[in-house]
mmCIF file of C-alpha atoms and ligand atoms in Angstrom:
data_model
loop_
_atom_site.group_PDB
_atom_site.id
_atom_site.type_symbol
_atom_site.label_atom_id
_atom_site.label_comp_id
_atom_site.label_asym_id
_atom_site.label_seq_id
_atom_site.Cartn_x
_atom_site.Cartn_y
_atom_site.Cartn_z
ATOM 1 C CA MET I 1 31.449 25.168 -27.531
ATOM 2 C CA VAL I 2 33.363 23.216 -25.037
ATOM 3 C CA VAL I 3 34.597 25.584 -22.333
ATOM 4 C CA PRO I 4 37.864 24.612 -20.861
ATOM 5 C CA ILE I 5 38.413 24.900 -17.114
ATOM 6 C CA ILE I 6 40.366 28.040 -16.356
ATOM 7 C CA GLU I 7 42.314 28.518 -13.051
ATOM 8 C CA THR I 8 40.707 31.187 -10.904
ATOM 9 C CA ALA I 9 43.766 33.397 -10.942
ATOM 10 C CA VAL I 10 44.011 33.209 -14.756
ATOM 11 C CA LEU I 11 40.327 34.044 -15.068
ATOM 12 C CA ALA I 12 40.586 36.944 -12.644
ATOM 13 C CA ASN I 13 43.485 38.355 -14.696
ATOM 14 C CA LYS I 14 41.416 38.072 -17.899
ATOM 15 C CA PHE I 15 38.395 39.662 -16.348
ATOM 16 C CA ARG I 16 40.415 42.576 -15.209
ATOM 17 C CA GLY I 17 42.246 42.858 -18.521
ATOM 18 C CA CYS I 18 38.847 42.857 -20.350
ATOM 19 C CA MET I 19 37.553 45.646 -18.287
ATOM 20 C CA LEU I 20 40.785 47.639 -18.385
ATOM 21 C CA GLY I 21 41.061 47.065 -22.116
ATOM 22 C CA SER I 22 37.732 48.586 -22.757
ATOM 23 C CA LEU I 23 38.556 51.516 -20.326
ATOM 24 C CA LEU I 24 41.860 52.214 -21.929
ATOM 25 C CA GLY I 25 40.705 52.093 -25.501
ATOM 26 C CA ASP I 26 38.007 54.555 -24.626
ATOM 27 C CA CYS I 27 40.291 57.024 -22.595
ATOM 28 C CA LEU I 28 43.149 56.832 -25.110
ATOM 29 C CA GLY I 29 41.009 56.809 -28.317
ATOM 30 C CA SER I 30 38.604 59.555 -27.360
ATOM 31 C CA PRO I 31 41.008 62.588 -28.041
ATOM 32 C CA PHE I 32 40.944 61.426 -31.696
ATOM 33 C CA GLU I 33 37.283 60.555 -32.102
ATOM 34 C CA ALA I 34 35.693 61.922 -35.256
ATOM 35 C CA GLU I 35 38.818 63.426 -36.510
ATOM 36 C CA SER I 36 38.693 63.548 -40.252
ATOM 37 C CA GLY I 37 40.834 61.041 -41.942
ATOM 38 C CA PRO I 38 43.251 58.501 -40.349
ATOM 39 C CA VAL I 39 45.206 59.518 -37.401
ATOM 40 C CA ALA I 40 48.930 60.355 -38.199
ATOM 41 C CA LYS I 41 50.946 57.191 -37.305
ATOM 42 C CA THR I 42 54.054 59.069 -36.007
ATOM 43 C CA ILE I 43 52.011 61.263 -33.745
ATOM 44 C CA LEU I 44 50.281 58.098 -32.481
ATOM 45 C CA GLN I 45 53.608 56.385 -31.868
ATOM 46 C CA LYS I 46 54.953 59.295 -29.812
ATOM 47 C CA TYR I 47 51.588 59.516 -27.908
ATOM 48 C CA PHE I 48 51.939 55.901 -26.831
ATOM 49 C CA ASP I 49 55.604 56.173 -26.184
ATOM 50 C CA LYS I 50 55.060 59.117 -23.778
ATOM 51 C CA MET I 51 52.257 57.268 -22.009
ATOM 52 C CA GLU I 52 54.717 54.529 -21.263
ATOM 53 C CA ASP I 53 57.404 56.824 -20.113
ATOM 54 C CA PRO I 54 57.286 56.636 -16.322
ATOM 55 C CA THR I 55 58.457 60.356 -16.056
ATOM 56 C CA PHE I 56 55.736 61.737 -18.412
ATOM 57 C CA LYS I 57 53.070 63.710 -16.700
ATOM 58 C CA SER I 58 49.780 64.946 -18.292
ATOM 59 C CA PRO I 59 46.150 65.490 -17.162
ATOM 60 C CA VAL I 60 44.250 62.310 -16.759
ATOM 61 C CA LYS I 61 42.332 61.218 -19.765
ATOM 62 C CA ARG I 62 38.635 61.065 -19.083
ATOM 63 C CA TYR I 63 36.513 58.190 -20.050
ATOM 64 C CA THR I 64 33.355 58.760 -22.151
ATOM 65 C CA ASP I 65 29.830 57.227 -22.659
ATOM 66 C CA ASP I 66 31.420 53.912 -23.654
ATOM 67 C CA THR I 67 32.753 53.296 -20.231
ATOM 68 C CA ALA I 68 29.888 55.038 -18.422
ATOM 69 C CA MET I 69 27.490 52.503 -20.011
ATOM 70 C CA THR I 70 29.965 49.570 -19.553
ATOM 71 C CA LYS I 71 30.076 50.388 -15.921
ATOM 72 C CA SER I 72 26.180 50.225 -15.591
ATOM 73 C CA VAL I 73 26.074 46.788 -17.396
ATOM 74 C CA ALA I 74 28.773 45.362 -15.257
ATOM 75 C CA ALA I 75 27.400 46.628 -11.929
ATOM 76 C CA SER I 76 23.942 45.537 -12.778
ATOM 77 C CA LEU I 77 24.882 41.999 -13.723
ATOM 78 C CA ALA I 78 27.200 41.689 -10.567
ATOM 79 C CA GLN I 79 24.618 42.962 -8.139
ATOM 80 C CA HIS I 80 21.620 40.904 -9.559
ATOM 81 C CA GLY I 81 23.517 37.920 -10.747
ATOM 82 C CA ALA I 82 21.440 38.015 -13.886
ATOM 83 C CA PHE I 83 19.983 40.545 -16.414
ATOM 84 C CA ASN I 84 17.456 42.902 -14.783
ATOM 85 C CA GLU I 85 16.078 45.264 -17.430
ATOM 86 C CA LYS I 86 14.664 47.860 -15.025
ATOM 87 C CA ASP I 87 17.880 48.131 -12.940
ATOM 88 C CA MET I 88 20.020 48.292 -16.001
ATOM 89 C CA ALA I 89 17.949 51.002 -17.629
ATOM 90 C CA LYS I 90 17.883 52.964 -14.362
ATOM 91 C CA ARG I 91 21.558 52.878 -14.176
ATOM 92 C CA PHE I 92 22.101 53.995 -17.726
ATOM 93 C CA ALA I 93 19.783 56.953 -17.212
ATOM 94 C CA THR I 94 21.368 57.786 -13.751
ATOM 95 C CA GLU I 95 24.827 57.868 -15.147
ATOM 96 C CA TYR I 96 23.602 60.125 -18.161
ATOM 97 C CA PHE I 97 21.652 62.638 -16.013
ATOM 98 C CA GLN I 98 24.612 62.893 -13.549
ATOM 99 C CA GLU I 99 27.269 63.425 -16.268
ATOM 100 C CA PRO I 100 25.601 64.274 -19.586
ATOM 101 C CA ARG I 101 28.806 65.652 -21.076
ATOM 102 C CA ARG I 102 30.481 62.249 -21.546
ATOM 103 C CA GLY I 103 30.026 62.291 -25.320
ATOM 104 C CA TYR I 104 26.896 60.172 -25.765
ATOM 105 C CA GLY I 105 25.335 59.399 -29.111
ATOM 106 C CA GLU I 106 22.736 62.125 -30.267
ATOM 107 C CA ALA I 107 19.746 59.863 -30.392
ATOM 108 C CA VAL I 108 20.274 57.534 -27.415
ATOM 109 C CA THR I 109 19.656 60.386 -25.046
ATOM 110 C CA ARG I 110 16.082 60.500 -26.205
ATOM 111 C CA VAL I 111 15.664 56.968 -24.782
ATOM 112 C CA PHE I 112 16.986 58.161 -21.393
ATOM 113 C CA ARG I 113 14.584 61.233 -21.235
ATOM 114 C CA LYS I 114 11.591 59.151 -22.208
ATOM 115 C CA TRP I 115 12.488 56.638 -19.415
ATOM 116 C CA ARG I 116 12.623 59.440 -17.010
ATOM 117 C CA GLU I 117 9.371 61.071 -18.295
ATOM 118 C CA SER I 118 7.435 57.816 -18.156
ATOM 119 C CA LYS I 119 8.972 56.670 -14.823
ATOM 120 C CA MET I 120 10.262 53.526 -16.589
ATOM 121 C CA GLU I 121 6.723 52.360 -17.222
ATOM 122 C CA ASP I 122 7.850 50.302 -20.278
ATOM 123 C CA VAL I 123 11.592 50.102 -20.440
ATOM 124 C CA TRP I 124 11.535 48.542 -23.960
ATOM 125 C CA LYS I 125 9.225 51.090 -25.751
ATOM 126 C CA PRO I 126 11.458 54.141 -26.137
ATOM 127 C CA ALA I 127 14.123 52.193 -28.090
ATOM 128 C CA ARG I 128 11.546 50.772 -30.457
ATOM 129 C CA GLU I 129 10.533 54.326 -31.406
ATOM 130 C CA GLN I 130 13.997 55.410 -32.355
ATOM 131 C CA PHE I 131 14.613 56.403 -35.962
ATOM 132 C CA ASP I 132 10.869 56.394 -36.826
ATOM 133 C CA GLY I 133 10.506 52.890 -35.623
ATOM 134 C CA GLN I 134 13.528 51.490 -37.255
ATOM 135 C CA GLY I 135 15.563 51.449 -34.062
ATOM 136 C CA SER I 136 19.071 52.608 -33.538
ATOM 137 C CA ALA I 137 21.856 50.692 -35.458
ATOM 138 C CA GLY I 138 24.535 52.734 -33.604
ATOM 139 C CA ASN I 139 27.575 50.913 -31.915
ATOM 140 C CA GLY I 140 26.315 51.817 -28.432
ATOM 141 C CA SER I 141 25.172 48.199 -28.261
ATOM 142 C CA GLY I 142 28.707 46.799 -28.727
ATOM 143 C CA MET I 143 30.749 49.414 -26.927
ATOM 144 C CA ARG I 144 29.027 48.446 -23.484
ATOM 145 C CA ILE I 145 28.693 44.689 -24.022
ATOM 146 C CA ALA I 146 32.154 43.366 -22.697
ATOM 147 C CA PRO I 147 30.794 42.498 -19.238
ATOM 148 C CA VAL I 148 28.181 40.194 -20.930
ATOM 149 C CA GLY I 149 30.881 38.294 -22.606
ATOM 150 C CA LEU I 150 32.648 37.837 -19.301
ATOM 151 C CA PHE I 151 29.555 37.182 -17.176
ATOM 152 C CA CYS I 152 28.254 34.515 -19.692
ATOM 153 C CA TYR I 153 31.499 32.989 -20.980
ATOM 154 C CA ARG I 154 30.511 29.542 -19.902
ATOM 155 C CA ASP I 155 27.007 29.492 -21.684
ATOM 156 C CA THR I 156 26.739 30.687 -25.231
ATOM 157 C CA ASP I 157 22.903 30.522 -25.347
ATOM 158 C CA LEU I 158 22.664 32.717 -22.143
ATOM 159 C CA LEU I 159 25.244 35.135 -23.595
ATOM 160 C CA VAL I 160 23.325 35.509 -26.816
ATOM 161 C CA GLU I 161 20.033 36.038 -24.959
ATOM 162 C CA THR I 162 21.652 38.445 -22.511
ATOM 163 C CA ALA I 163 23.431 40.546 -25.182
ATOM 164 C CA ALA I 164 20.315 40.766 -27.128
ATOM 165 C CA LYS I 165 18.349 42.182 -24.148
ATOM 166 C CA VAL I 166 21.088 44.549 -23.004
ATOM 167 C CA GLY I 167 21.202 45.822 -26.623
ATOM 168 C CA LYS I 168 17.573 46.156 -27.174
ATOM 169 C CA LEU I 169 17.176 48.446 -24.161
ATOM 170 C CA THR I 170 18.272 51.226 -26.474
ATOM 171 C CA HIS I 171 19.144 49.607 -29.966
ATOM 172 C CA THR I 172 16.324 47.559 -31.549
ATOM 173 C CA HIS I 173 17.581 47.707 -35.217
ATOM 174 C CA ARG I 174 18.738 44.228 -36.075
ATOM 175 C CA LEU I 175 22.190 45.482 -36.973
ATOM 176 C CA GLY I 176 22.451 47.299 -33.796
ATOM 177 C CA TYR I 177 21.713 44.603 -31.133
ATOM 178 C CA HIS I 178 23.276 41.766 -33.331
ATOM 179 C CA GLY I 179 26.503 43.868 -33.370
ATOM 180 C CA GLY I 180 26.420 43.628 -29.465
ATOM 181 C CA ILE I 181 25.859 39.955 -29.664
ATOM 182 C CA LEU I 182 28.887 39.586 -32.047
ATOM 183 C CA GLN I 183 31.163 41.586 -29.832
ATOM 184 C CA ALA I 184 30.044 39.595 -26.572
ATOM 185 C CA LEU I 185 30.660 36.342 -28.539
ATOM 186 C CA ALA I 186 34.258 37.636 -29.418
ATOM 187 C CA VAL I 187 34.910 38.533 -25.905
ATOM 188 C CA GLN I 188 33.797 34.934 -24.900
ATOM 189 C CA LEU I 189 36.299 33.521 -27.397
ATOM 190 C CA CYS I 190 39.080 35.648 -25.995
ATOM 191 C CA VAL I 191 38.371 34.565 -22.342
ATOM 192 C CA VAL I 192 38.628 30.866 -23.324
ATOM 193 C CA GLN I 193 41.619 31.429 -25.534
ATOM 194 C CA ASP I 194 45.093 30.486 -23.960
ATOM 195 C CA SER I 195 46.844 33.664 -23.217
ATOM 196 C CA LYS I 196 50.153 32.096 -24.330
ATOM 197 C CA ALA I 197 48.957 30.492 -27.467
ATOM 198 C CA VAL I 198 49.029 32.062 -30.898
ATOM 199 C CA VAL I 199 45.493 32.976 -31.957
ATOM 200 C CA ASP I 200 44.233 31.061 -35.045
ATOM 201 C CA THR I 201 42.492 33.965 -36.734
ATOM 202 C CA LYS I 202 40.754 31.941 -39.359
ATOM 203 C CA ARG I 203 39.249 29.721 -36.652
ATOM 204 C CA PHE I 204 38.295 32.789 -34.579
ATOM 205 C CA CYS I 205 36.296 34.150 -37.580
ATOM 206 C CA ASP I 206 34.795 30.830 -38.671
ATOM 207 C CA ASP I 207 33.520 30.325 -35.010
ATOM 208 C CA LEU I 208 31.843 33.747 -35.075
ATOM 209 C CA ILE I 209 30.451 33.241 -38.663
ATOM 210 C CA GLU I 210 28.817 29.935 -37.542
ATOM 211 C CA LYS I 211 27.323 31.618 -34.441
ATOM 212 C CA MET I 212 26.077 34.588 -36.372
ATOM 213 C CA SER I 213 24.552 32.396 -39.084
ATOM 214 C CA LYS I 214 22.137 30.982 -36.398
ATOM 215 C CA LEU I 215 20.833 34.523 -35.722
ATOM 216 C CA GLU I 216 20.919 36.435 -38.986
ATOM 217 C CA PRO I 217 18.118 36.065 -41.608
ATOM 218 C CA LYS I 218 18.812 33.391 -44.201
ATOM 219 C CA ASP I 219 16.806 35.047 -46.873
ATOM 220 C CA GLU I 220 18.782 37.426 -49.175
ATOM 221 C CA ASP I 221 15.623 39.768 -49.467
ATOM 222 C CA GLU I 222 15.294 39.962 -45.747
ATOM 223 C CA LEU I 223 18.998 40.688 -45.453
ATOM 224 C CA ASN I 224 18.644 43.569 -47.811
ATOM 225 C CA SER I 225 15.421 44.845 -46.388
ATOM 226 C CA PHE I 226 16.913 47.778 -44.553
ATOM 227 C CA GLU I 227 17.048 50.772 -46.825
ATOM 228 C CA GLN I 228 20.467 52.157 -45.716
ATOM 229 C CA GLU I 229 22.538 49.141 -44.346
ATOM 230 C CA PRO I 230 21.916 45.982 -46.229
ATOM 231 C CA LYS I 231 24.834 44.118 -44.941
ATOM 232 C CA SER I 232 25.126 41.132 -42.572
ATOM 233 C CA TYR I 233 27.838 40.390 -39.981
ATOM 234 C CA GLN I 234 28.571 37.170 -41.718
ATOM 235 C CA ILE I 235 29.446 39.225 -44.735
ATOM 236 C CA GLN I 236 31.748 41.483 -42.834
ATOM 237 C CA LEU I 237 33.412 38.585 -41.012
ATOM 238 C CA LYS I 238 34.171 36.876 -44.373
ATOM 239 C CA LEU I 239 35.578 40.175 -45.702
ATOM 240 C CA MET I 240 37.760 40.345 -42.625
ATOM 241 C CA GLN I 241 39.112 36.860 -43.205
ATOM 242 C CA LYS I 242 40.122 37.861 -46.643
ATOM 243 C CA LEU I 243 41.941 40.952 -45.283
ATOM 244 C CA LEU I 244 43.689 38.874 -42.661
ATOM 245 C CA GLN I 245 45.102 36.577 -45.398
ATOM 246 C CA LYS I 246 46.513 39.546 -47.419
ATOM 247 C CA LYS I 247 49.878 41.024 -47.017
ATOM 248 C CA ASP I 248 50.526 44.769 -46.647
ATOM 249 C CA VAL I 249 47.003 45.944 -46.059
ATOM 250 C CA ASP I 250 47.012 49.661 -45.503
ATOM 251 C CA ASN I 251 44.631 51.542 -43.175
ATOM 252 C CA ASP I 252 42.593 53.031 -45.994
ATOM 253 C CA GLU I 253 41.780 49.705 -47.411
ATOM 254 C CA VAL I 254 40.686 48.477 -43.914
ATOM 255 C CA VAL I 255 38.401 51.481 -43.630
ATOM 256 C CA GLU I 256 37.135 51.040 -47.180
ATOM 257 C CA VAL I 257 36.161 47.392 -46.603
ATOM 258 C CA LEU I 258 35.105 47.240 -42.930
ATOM 259 C CA GLY I 259 34.342 50.928 -42.088
ATOM 260 C CA ASN I 260 35.188 53.042 -39.023
ATOM 261 C CA ASN I 261 32.038 55.004 -38.152
ATOM 262 C CA VAL I 262 29.393 54.967 -35.374
ATOM 263 C CA LEU I 263 27.210 52.230 -36.971
ATOM 264 C CA SER I 264 27.492 48.934 -35.463
ATOM 265 C CA ILE I 265 28.041 47.110 -38.787
ATOM 266 C CA TYR I 266 30.943 49.480 -39.697
ATOM 267 C CA SER I 267 32.836 49.367 -36.344
ATOM 268 C CA ILE I 268 32.234 46.079 -34.383
ATOM 269 C CA PRO I 269 33.706 43.767 -37.068
ATOM 270 C CA THR I 270 36.494 46.462 -37.477
ATOM 271 C CA ALA I 271 37.294 46.215 -33.692
ATOM 272 C CA ILE I 272 37.532 42.470 -34.074
ATOM 273 C CA TYR I 273 39.751 42.746 -37.032
ATOM 274 C CA CYS I 274 42.044 45.204 -35.143
ATOM 275 C CA TYR I 275 42.451 42.643 -32.407
ATOM 276 C CA LEU I 276 43.196 39.853 -34.787
ATOM 277 C CA ARG I 277 45.431 41.885 -37.175
ATOM 278 C CA ALA I 278 47.554 43.187 -34.262
ATOM 279 C CA GLN I 279 48.542 39.690 -33.178
ATOM 280 C CA GLN I 280 51.290 40.000 -35.624
ATOM 281 C CA PRO I 281 53.731 42.999 -35.860
ATOM 282 C CA ILE I 282 52.617 46.022 -37.775
ATOM 283 C CA GLU I 283 55.329 47.996 -39.614
ATOM 284 C CA PHE I 284 54.295 51.413 -38.250
ATOM 285 C CA ILE I 285 53.774 50.400 -34.699
ATOM 286 C CA LYS I 286 57.052 50.107 -32.671
ATOM 287 C CA THR I 287 56.333 47.789 -29.767
ATOM 288 C CA ASP I 288 56.463 44.209 -28.824
ATOM 289 C CA ASN I 289 53.458 44.507 -26.410
ATOM 290 C CA ILE I 290 50.493 42.918 -28.298
ATOM 291 C CA PHE I 291 48.021 44.671 -25.928
ATOM 292 C CA ARG I 292 49.387 48.193 -26.880
ATOM 293 C CA ARG I 293 49.575 47.242 -30.497
ATOM 294 C CA VAL I 294 45.824 46.328 -30.726
ATOM 295 C CA ILE I 295 44.735 49.703 -29.175
ATOM 296 C CA GLN I 296 47.270 51.763 -31.091
ATOM 297 C CA TYR I 297 46.324 50.069 -34.381
ATOM 298 C CA ALA I 298 42.591 50.572 -33.621
ATOM 299 C CA ILE I 299 43.166 54.323 -33.123
ATOM 300 C CA SER I 300 45.306 54.684 -36.193
ATOM 301 C CA LEU I 301 42.201 53.795 -38.360
ATOM 302 C CA GLY I 302 40.532 57.114 -37.325
ATOM 303 C CA GLY I 303 36.770 57.580 -37.263
ATOM 304 C CA ASP I 304 35.073 56.306 -34.164
ATOM 305 C CA THR I 305 38.429 55.859 -32.414
ATOM 306 C CA ASP I 306 37.270 55.647 -28.716
ATOM 307 C CA THR I 307 34.655 52.973 -29.448
ATOM 308 C CA ILE I 308 36.703 50.832 -31.909
ATOM 309 C CA ALA I 309 39.710 51.024 -29.578
ATOM 310 C CA SER I 310 37.549 50.191 -26.544
ATOM 311 C CA MET I 311 36.018 47.130 -28.088
ATOM 312 C CA ALA I 312 39.272 45.919 -29.565
ATOM 313 C CA GLY I 313 40.986 46.665 -26.165
ATOM 314 C CA ALA I 314 38.354 44.511 -24.336
ATOM 315 C CA LEU I 315 39.174 41.647 -26.625
ATOM 316 C CA ALA I 316 42.987 41.950 -26.168
ATOM 317 C CA GLY I 317 42.569 42.180 -22.381
ATOM 318 C CA ALA I 318 40.275 39.289 -22.120
ATOM 319 C CA HIS I 319 42.753 37.310 -24.128
ATOM 320 C CA LEU I 320 46.165 38.532 -22.633
ATOM 321 C CA GLY I 321 45.019 39.532 -19.043
ATOM 322 C CA ALA I 322 45.681 42.551 -17.055
ATOM 323 C CA ASP I 323 49.393 41.526 -16.614
ATOM 324 C CA SER I 324 49.976 42.371 -20.248
ATOM 325 C CA ILE I 325 49.070 46.048 -19.784
ATOM 326 C CA ASN I 326 51.832 48.647 -19.105
ATOM 327 C CA ALA I 327 51.247 50.113 -15.655
ATOM 328 C CA ASN I 328 52.470 53.544 -16.725
ATOM 329 C CA ILE I 329 49.709 53.808 -19.334
ATOM 330 C CA LEU I 330 47.076 53.024 -16.679
ATOM 331 C CA LYS I 331 48.163 56.067 -14.640
ATOM 332 C CA HIS I 332 47.040 58.333 -17.354
ATOM 333 C CA CYS I 333 43.421 57.027 -17.536
ATOM 334 C CA GLU I 334 40.364 57.802 -15.358
ATOM 335 C CA GLY I 335 38.444 54.989 -13.667
ATOM 336 C CA VAL I 336 41.174 52.297 -13.481
ATOM 337 C CA ASP I 337 40.282 51.244 -9.872
ATOM 338 C CA MET I 338 36.503 51.241 -10.689
ATOM 339 C CA ALA I 339 37.239 48.965 -13.722
ATOM 340 C CA VAL I 340 39.235 46.500 -11.648
ATOM 341 C CA SER I 341 36.556 46.451 -8.854
ATOM 342 C CA LEU I 342 33.823 45.719 -11.349
ATOM 343 C CA ALA I 343 35.948 42.901 -13.031
ATOM 344 C CA ASP I 344 36.360 41.313 -9.537
ATOM 345 C CA GLU I 345 32.643 41.740 -8.690
ATOM 346 C CA LEU I 346 31.699 40.125 -12.002
ATOM 347 C CA LEU I 347 33.870 37.216 -11.343
ATOM 348 C CA ASP I 348 32.355 36.754 -7.962
ATOM 349 C CA ALA I 349 28.894 36.722 -9.456
ATOM 350 C CA VAL I 350 30.006 34.148 -11.987
ATOM 351 C CA ASN I 351 31.470 31.914 -9.269
ATOM 352 C CA SER I 352 28.448 32.307 -6.923
ATOM 353 C CA PRO I 353 25.352 32.266 -9.070
ATOM 354 C CA PRO I 354 22.107 33.082 -7.261
ATOM 355 C CA ALA I 355 20.388 30.022 -5.600
HETATM 356 N N1 F2R J 401 28.528 60.483 -29.836
HETATM 357 C C1 F2R J 401 29.774 60.237 -30.035
HETATM 358 N N2 F2R J 401 30.574 60.966 -30.639
HETATM 359 C C2 F2R J 401 30.249 62.247 -31.099
HETATM 360 C C3 F2R J 401 31.272 63.234 -30.734
HETATM 361 C C4 F2R J 401 31.655 63.274 -29.348
HETATM 362 C C5 F2R J 401 32.586 64.333 -28.953
HETATM 363 N N3 F2R J 401 33.888 63.847 -28.700
HETATM 364 C C6 F2R J 401 32.031 65.116 -27.856
HETATM 365 O O1 F2R J 401 32.412 64.943 -26.776
HETATM 366 O O2 F2R J 401 31.250 66.072 -28.155
HETATM 367 N N4 F2R J 401 30.214 59.005 -29.536
HETATM 368 C C7 F2R J 401 29.423 58.001 -28.822
HETATM 369 O O3 F2R J 401 28.362 57.649 -29.771
HETATM 370 C C8 F2R J 401 28.540 56.384 -30.393
HETATM 371 C C9 F2R J 401 27.525 55.316 -29.803
HETATM 372 O O4 F2R J 401 26.260 55.927 -30.072
HETATM 373 P P1 F2R J 401 24.971 55.027 -29.671
HETATM 374 O O5 F2R J 401 24.942 54.758 -28.305
HETATM 375 O O6 F2R J 401 24.689 53.951 -30.556
HETATM 376 O O7 F2R J 401 23.870 56.140 -29.968
HETATM 377 P P2 F2R J 401 22.779 56.421 -31.022
HETATM 378 O O8 F2R J 401 22.544 57.904 -30.907
HETATM 379 O O9 F2R J 401 21.653 55.448 -30.832
HETATM 380 O O10 F2R J 401 23.437 56.144 -32.524
HETATM 381 C C10 F2R J 401 24.616 56.898 -32.850
HETATM 382 C C11 F2R J 401 24.390 57.470 -34.268
HETATM 383 O O11 F2R J 401 24.272 56.431 -35.252
HETATM 384 C C12 F2R J 401 23.462 56.939 -36.354
HETATM 385 N N5 F2R J 401 22.301 55.956 -36.429
HETATM 386 C C13 F2R J 401 21.966 55.043 -35.539
HETATM 387 N N6 F2R J 401 20.847 54.370 -36.039
HETATM 388 C C14 F2R J 401 20.549 54.809 -37.194
HETATM 389 C C15 F2R J 401 19.509 54.539 -38.112
HETATM 390 N N7 F2R J 401 18.585 53.467 -37.833
HETATM 391 N N8 F2R J 401 19.423 55.332 -39.215
HETATM 392 C C16 F2R J 401 20.293 56.197 -39.441
HETATM 393 N N9 F2R J 401 21.398 56.637 -38.594
HETATM 394 C C17 F2R J 401 21.491 55.884 -37.452
HETATM 395 C C18 F2R J 401 23.017 58.303 -36.003
HETATM 396 O O12 F2R J 401 23.794 59.206 -36.484
HETATM 397 C C19 F2R J 401 23.076 58.296 -34.460
HETATM 398 O O13 F2R J 401 23.283 59.570 -33.952
HETATM 399 C C20 F2R J 401 30.014 55.940 -29.906
HETATM 400 O O14 F2R J 401 30.880 56.290 -30.820
HETATM 401 C C21 F2R J 401 30.230 56.694 -28.553
HETATM 402 O O15 F2R J 401 31.579 56.939 -28.405
HETATM 403 MG MG1 MG J 402 32.359 57.607 -26.539
HETATM 404 MG MG1 MG J 403 32.806 56.587 -30.054
#
């Protein structure tokens, strides 16, 4: 991919947009996480209208594990100027033991405990032992990966390598860490996308399909070798392209085709779809603000709402920049200053790599 030269101010706006998008999706989506069935569209419309109303007051919406882990990835990359497995693992564990009630996945906390018990002797081992040696295929790999897409936006090979390592610290199932790579690649595409230009959704998907084809097994048998989840990201991306071409796709169909649960394969392509679909008006979402539309649409699908909205929000923010976010919404979310600082620190690290 030929990376265009992006003005520093534009890039800073995109980095902040991405980190804020990830945070806002998490904070605004978490009250609806795991609700059975899709979220009522009228309730959601009122929820967002109120958040945008400058006179509306409500307790600050707390972020969850998605942001706690994103924070660690960003801080570690910014401080070391490169991936450092022990430092990142330590940050994940420290965050968890300080605030265990941020809604972490059930299995991933075993990794944190094993790191602590073994004093980080082998940081890779606990993840390999998850799910009887299968490894986790949860979307924890994708929910925290946005900083890698930012940090490596100029170098696709480094991005793939770094996202794989960040993922494999906790998620060694192919569909787990490949999902993280896919989301990081999508963030990269959004960073280099002109914020004023209309997104070519077909090209966006084709680009991701081509990159994933270099990583995913070629052999059908190997693709189907996992007992439970035989799909590939290339298949999901092709299904997404079909959905994007169709008129009047309702939420049930999106969930049926792409999924909305905690597994990477059934949520990371869904988040990318939400970002792409919401570039155009959506009948039940009354707003002209594309950033809001992406997050509101992602939450409307139900299921793993904090994580799908967080990943979709990271893409929207990386594309449109922090300027596109309504300042009143920001006031309702915990961690806004932290997200902005981390975005700035990441950009400094990108601009001044270690000698
Ligand atoms: N945990 C949650 N939500 C639960 C409800 C939270 C509630 N609001 C509260 O506060 O109490 N959300 C968070 O978890 C997801 C990310 O999870 P992660 O980091 O991937 O963790 P884990 O434990 O590795 O995987 C999650 C689940 O996926 C299934 N799974 C994974 N690999 C599997 C495999 N190989 N075979 C079968 N199942 C597998 C398991 O059910 C895991 O528990 C995000 O939604 C985040 O927001
Ligand atoms: Mg969460
Ligand atoms: Mg979640």
